[in-house]
Structures are given as structure tokens and as C-alpha cells.
Amino acid sequence: MHLSALFTALLTLLMSAPLAQAAEANPARGDPAAIALGATLYQANCARCHGEQATLPSAEAPDLRRLNSFCQALKDPALQARCLQDVDGYFMMSVNTGKVRAGIIYMPPWRDVLTAQEIWAVRSFIESRPLPAPRLKTSVDADHEAH
């Protein structure tokens, strides 16, 4: 089975799962007013870790512009929409609950700081940023080369 056919089959299977239906799609996607609000919120709350204009990824703070990469490669519009909805759900959950690994807080929870509307605005802003060139090295690789 071709790899893309396997991914499509897997995504189709996941789409039929009851739990997968819970994700909400970003209601502000593409809205210019939401993008402008998101830009302001992003600069105030996210830029220090994810970089100005969402362009400074690190091992701890990933390049958020890449979240939709797999979805954009899907040819079937229904699968692509469902994939984006799942990524939206992941984004909302991640921002609300933060990121903790091995007891270390990499990103604090924002649920008591930003409203759902504001989180969707930040997501819309990030999606409006131009995609970077394909990454050949991580920030960890660059750090190792510098030493």
C-alpha cells in the first residue's frame, strides 16, 4: 500500500471514531479582524518563546506555522477539513492546559489568561504567517555545530 494511501485510510478510520468528533474547528479561520487581534495577543503572550511573527522555533517551542503541514498535503477536501479540525482541537487543548514533560513546565496553561475567542485569534494569526522553507536541521543541531 502506498504511504499516502495508508495515511488517507488511517485518517478515514480516525474520522469515524466517536472521540474524534469532539474537536471544534477554528471559527475565526481567515477572519481579518481575528488575525489582527491574534497578532496583538501573540506578541504579548507567545513571541518570547515562539519568536516574533512565529518565526523562531526551538526545541522547547516548536514552529507553530508547521502545525497544518500534514493537513495541507491531503488532496481530499473533506479529509483536509477534518485534519484541520483535529489540529485545531490539539491547539486549543495545548494552549489551555500548557505543556509539561517530566515535571518541567515548558508552556504554562493559558486557560485562565486567554478566552477561547482569543486563542482562536492567535491560531488564525499563526495560520496567516508565511510557511518557512523545509527544515533540514533543528535548533539542537545548530547548537551542537556552534560548540
PDB file of C-alpha atoms in Angstrom:
ATOM      1  CA  MET A   1       0.000   0.000   0.000  1.00  0.00           C
ATOM      2  CA  HIS A   2       1.342   3.419  -0.914  1.00  0.00           C
ATOM      3  CA  LEU A   3       2.262   5.578   2.108  1.00  0.00           C
ATOM      4  CA  SER A   4      -0.187   8.369   1.196  1.00  0.00           C
ATOM      5  CA  ALA A   5      -2.964   5.787   0.740  1.00  0.00           C
ATOM      6  CA  LEU A   6      -2.139   4.361   4.151  1.00  0.00           C
ATOM      7  CA  PHE A   7      -2.338   7.831   5.761  1.00  0.00           C
ATOM      8  CA  THR A   8      -5.626   8.504   3.993  1.00  0.00           C
ATOM      9  CA  ALA A   9      -7.050   5.169   5.158  1.00  0.00           C
ATOM     10  CA  LEU A  10      -5.883   5.825   8.716  1.00  0.00           C
ATOM     11  CA  LEU A  11      -7.341   9.338   8.719  1.00  0.00           C
ATOM     12  CA  THR A  12     -10.646   7.989   7.360  1.00  0.00           C
ATOM     13  CA  LEU A  13     -10.726   5.444  10.177  1.00  0.00           C
ATOM     14  CA  LEU A  14      -9.953   8.106  12.770  1.00  0.00           C
ATOM     15  CA  MET A  15     -12.688  10.336  11.375  1.00  0.00           C
ATOM     16  CA  SER A  16     -15.256   7.679  12.187  1.00  0.00           C
ATOM     17  CA  ALA A  17     -14.143   7.381  15.817  1.00  0.00           C
ATOM     18  CA  PRO A  18     -16.620   8.928  18.295  1.00  0.00           C
ATOM     19  CA  LEU A  19     -13.914  10.685  20.306  1.00  0.00           C
ATOM     20  CA  ALA A  20     -12.545  12.379  17.185  1.00  0.00           C
ATOM     21  CA  GLN A  21     -15.877  14.130  16.669  1.00  0.00           C
ATOM     22  CA  ALA A  22     -15.307  16.264  19.782  1.00  0.00           C
ATOM     23  CA  ALA A  23     -12.752  18.637  18.207  1.00  0.00           C
ATOM     24  CA  GLU A  24     -14.077  22.071  17.251  1.00  0.00           C
ATOM     25  CA  ALA A  25     -12.870  23.770  14.086  1.00  0.00           C
ATOM     26  CA  ASN A  26     -11.442  27.278  14.423  1.00  0.00           C
ATOM     27  CA  PRO A  27     -14.459  29.562  13.867  1.00  0.00           C
ATOM     28  CA  ALA A  28     -12.154  32.562  13.248  1.00  0.00           C
ATOM     29  CA  ARG A  29     -10.059  30.965  10.478  1.00  0.00           C
ATOM     30  CA  GLY A  30      -9.215  33.572   7.830  1.00  0.00           C
ATOM     31  CA  ASP A  31     -11.103  36.426   9.559  1.00  0.00           C
ATOM     32  CA  PRO A  32      -9.017  39.632   9.173  1.00  0.00           C
ATOM     33  CA  ALA A  33     -10.247  41.078  12.489  1.00  0.00           C
ATOM     34  CA  ALA A  34      -9.346  37.847  14.320  1.00  0.00           C
ATOM     35  CA  ILE A  35      -5.921  37.784  12.643  1.00  0.00           C
ATOM     36  CA  ALA A  36      -5.249  41.369  13.789  1.00  0.00           C
ATOM     37  CA  LEU A  37      -6.360  40.554  17.354  1.00  0.00           C
ATOM     38  CA  GLY A  38      -4.315  37.361  17.237  1.00  0.00           C
ATOM     39  CA  ALA A  39      -1.212  39.313  16.172  1.00  0.00           C
ATOM     40  CA  THR A  40      -1.514  41.570  19.212  1.00  0.00           C
ATOM     41  CA  LEU A  41      -2.160  38.657  21.594  1.00  0.00           C
ATOM     42  CA  TYR A  42       0.637  36.608  20.071  1.00  0.00           C
ATOM     43  CA  GLN A  43       3.183  39.404  20.508  1.00  0.00           C
ATOM     44  CA  ALA A  44       2.105  39.948  24.124  1.00  0.00           C
ATOM     45  CA  ASN A  45       1.960  36.294  25.177  1.00  0.00           C
ATOM     46  CA  CYS A  46       3.684  33.929  22.744  1.00  0.00           C
ATOM     47  CA  ALA A  47       6.516  35.738  20.942  1.00  0.00           C
ATOM     48  CA  ARG A  48       9.018  35.485  23.786  1.00  0.00           C
ATOM     49  CA  CYS A  49       9.135  31.689  23.316  1.00  0.00           C
ATOM     50  CA  HIS A  50       7.886  31.067  19.771  1.00  0.00           C
ATOM     51  CA  GLY A  51       9.610  34.096  18.223  1.00  0.00           C
ATOM     52  CA  GLU A  52       8.451  37.336  16.664  1.00  0.00           C
ATOM     53  CA  GLN A  53       5.904  36.670  13.938  1.00  0.00           C
ATOM     54  CA  ALA A  54       6.038  32.948  14.908  1.00  0.00           C
ATOM     55  CA  THR A  55       9.394  32.548  13.172  1.00  0.00           C
ATOM     56  CA  LEU A  56      11.838  31.454  15.899  1.00  0.00           C
ATOM     57  CA  PRO A  57      11.246  27.810  16.745  1.00  0.00           C
ATOM     58  CA  SER A  58      13.399  25.992  19.265  1.00  0.00           C
ATOM     59  CA  ALA A  59      13.487  22.514  20.729  1.00  0.00           C
ATOM     60  CA  GLU A  60      11.209  23.730  23.532  1.00  0.00           C
ATOM     61  CA  ALA A  61       8.913  25.971  21.468  1.00  0.00           C
ATOM     62  CA  PRO A  62       8.078  24.476  18.067  1.00  0.00           C
ATOM     63  CA  ASP A  63       7.419  26.339  14.832  1.00  0.00           C
ATOM     64  CA  LEU A  64       3.661  26.762  15.091  1.00  0.00           C
ATOM     65  CA  ARG A  65       3.359  27.582  11.388  1.00  0.00           C
ATOM     66  CA  ARG A  66       4.041  23.902  10.657  1.00  0.00           C
ATOM     67  CA  LEU A  67       1.018  22.567  12.550  1.00  0.00           C
ATOM     68  CA  ASN A  68      -1.090  22.288   9.388  1.00  0.00           C
ATOM     69  CA  SER A  69       1.623  20.782   7.164  1.00  0.00           C
ATOM     70  CA  PHE A  70       0.218  17.254   7.046  1.00  0.00           C
ATOM     71  CA  CYS A  71      -3.327  18.523   6.514  1.00  0.00           C
ATOM     72  CA  GLN A  72      -2.335  20.793   3.625  1.00  0.00           C
ATOM     73  CA  ALA A  73      -0.818  17.804   1.808  1.00  0.00           C
ATOM     74  CA  LEU A  74      -4.129  15.920   1.777  1.00  0.00           C
ATOM     75  CA  LYS A  75      -5.904  16.007  -1.583  1.00  0.00           C
ATOM     76  CA  ASP A  76      -9.422  15.123  -0.385  1.00  0.00           C
ATOM     77  CA  PRO A  77     -11.138  18.361   0.812  1.00  0.00           C
ATOM     78  CA  ALA A  78     -13.224  16.528   3.431  1.00  0.00           C
ATOM     79  CA  LEU A  79     -10.159  14.805   4.888  1.00  0.00           C
ATOM     80  CA  GLN A  80      -8.228  18.064   4.831  1.00  0.00           C
ATOM     81  CA  ALA A  81     -11.043  19.863   6.687  1.00  0.00           C
ATOM     82  CA  ARG A  82     -11.253  17.078   9.253  1.00  0.00           C
ATOM     83  CA  CYS A  83      -7.480  17.087   9.708  1.00  0.00           C
ATOM     84  CA  LEU A  84      -7.505  20.865  10.311  1.00  0.00           C
ATOM     85  CA  GLN A  85     -10.329  20.404  12.819  1.00  0.00           C
ATOM     86  CA  ASP A  86      -8.232  17.844  14.700  1.00  0.00           C
ATOM     87  CA  VAL A  87      -5.208  20.171  14.706  1.00  0.00           C
ATOM     88  CA  ASP A  88      -7.475  22.982  15.921  1.00  0.00           C
ATOM     89  CA  GLY A  89      -8.597  20.761  18.804  1.00  0.00           C
ATOM     90  CA  TYR A  90      -4.986  19.881  19.623  1.00  0.00           C
ATOM     91  CA  PHE A  91      -4.001  23.574  19.537  1.00  0.00           C
ATOM     92  CA  MET A  92      -6.882  24.605  21.821  1.00  0.00           C
ATOM     93  CA  MET A  93      -6.116  21.796  24.279  1.00  0.00           C
ATOM     94  CA  SER A  94      -2.379  22.566  24.278  1.00  0.00           C
ATOM     95  CA  VAL A  95      -2.852  26.288  24.874  1.00  0.00           C
ATOM     96  CA  ASN A  96      -5.458  25.732  27.582  1.00  0.00           C
ATOM     97  CA  THR A  97      -3.532  23.076  29.501  1.00  0.00           C
ATOM     98  CA  GLY A  98       0.060  24.040  28.702  1.00  0.00           C
ATOM     99  CA  LYS A  99       2.964  21.658  28.121  1.00  0.00           C
ATOM    100  CA  VAL A 100       4.599  19.708  30.938  1.00  0.00           C
ATOM    101  CA  ARG A 101       7.127  16.915  30.456  1.00  0.00           C
ATOM    102  CA  ALA A 102       8.884  15.103  33.277  1.00  0.00           C
ATOM    103  CA  GLY A 103       7.513  17.669  35.712  1.00  0.00           C
ATOM    104  CA  ILE A 104       9.065  20.585  33.819  1.00  0.00           C
ATOM    105  CA  ILE A 105       6.694  23.294  32.587  1.00  0.00           C
ATOM    106  CA  TYR A 106       7.622  24.160  29.010  1.00  0.00           C
ATOM    107  CA  MET A 107       4.493  26.223  28.413  1.00  0.00           C
ATOM    108  CA  PRO A 108       2.140  27.410  31.148  1.00  0.00           C
ATOM    109  CA  PRO A 109      -1.598  26.831  30.825  1.00  0.00           C
ATOM    110  CA  TRP A 110      -3.377  29.840  29.320  1.00  0.00           C
ATOM    111  CA  ARG A 111      -6.981  28.837  30.150  1.00  0.00           C
ATOM    112  CA  ASP A 112      -7.278  31.491  32.854  1.00  0.00           C
ATOM    113  CA  VAL A 113      -5.482  34.142  30.781  1.00  0.00           C
ATOM    114  CA  LEU A 114      -6.960  33.896  27.273  1.00  0.00           C
ATOM    115  CA  THR A 115     -10.561  33.268  26.255  1.00  0.00           C
ATOM    116  CA  ALA A 116     -11.438  30.674  23.608  1.00  0.00           C
ATOM    117  CA  GLN A 117     -12.077  33.535  21.153  1.00  0.00           C
ATOM    118  CA  GLU A 118      -8.601  34.927  21.849  1.00  0.00           C
ATOM    119  CA  ILE A 119      -6.972  31.511  21.421  1.00  0.00           C
ATOM    120  CA  TRP A 120      -8.728  31.080  18.067  1.00  0.00           C
ATOM    121  CA  ALA A 121      -7.496  34.556  17.090  1.00  0.00           C
ATOM    122  CA  VAL A 122      -3.907  33.551  17.918  1.00  0.00           C
ATOM    123  CA  ARG A 123      -4.338  30.371  15.850  1.00  0.00           C
ATOM    124  CA  SER A 124      -5.695  32.460  12.952  1.00  0.00           C
ATOM    125  CA  PHE A 125      -2.727  34.815  13.189  1.00  0.00           C
ATOM    126  CA  ILE A 126      -0.271  31.909  13.147  1.00  0.00           C
ATOM    127  CA  GLU A 127      -2.006  30.419  10.094  1.00  0.00           C
ATOM    128  CA  SER A 128      -1.650  33.780   8.319  1.00  0.00           C
ATOM    129  CA  ARG A 129       2.151  33.695   8.634  1.00  0.00           C
ATOM    130  CA  PRO A 130       4.100  32.535   5.578  1.00  0.00           C
ATOM    131  CA  LEU A 131       5.347  28.977   5.763  1.00  0.00           C
ATOM    132  CA  PRO A 132       9.072  28.538   6.247  1.00  0.00           C
ATOM    133  CA  ALA A 133      11.299  26.595   3.894  1.00  0.00           C
ATOM    134  CA  PRO A 134      11.516  22.905   4.756  1.00  0.00           C
ATOM    135  CA  ARG A 135      13.679  22.459   7.826  1.00  0.00           C
ATOM    136  CA  LEU A 136      16.885  20.499   7.302  1.00  0.00           C
ATOM    137  CA  LYS A 137      18.286  20.997  10.802  1.00  0.00           C
ATOM    138  CA  THR A 138      16.775  21.576  14.211  1.00  0.00           C
ATOM    139  CA  SER A 139      17.854  24.213  16.713  1.00  0.00           C
ATOM    140  CA  VAL A 140      19.550  21.388  18.635  1.00  0.00           C
ATOM    141  CA  ASP A 141      21.663  20.540  15.555  1.00  0.00           C
ATOM    142  CA  ALA A 142      22.636  24.191  15.153  1.00  0.00           C
ATOM    143  CA  ASP A 143      23.582  24.424  18.826  1.00  0.00           C
ATOM    144  CA  HIS A 144      25.803  21.341  18.547  1.00  0.00           C
ATOM    145  CA  GLU A 145      27.534  22.750  15.455  1.00  0.00           C
ATOM    146  CA  ALA A 146      28.248  26.025  17.282  1.00  0.00           C
ATOM    147  CA  HIS A 147      30.188  24.256  20.037  1.00  0.00           C
TER     148      HIS A 147
END
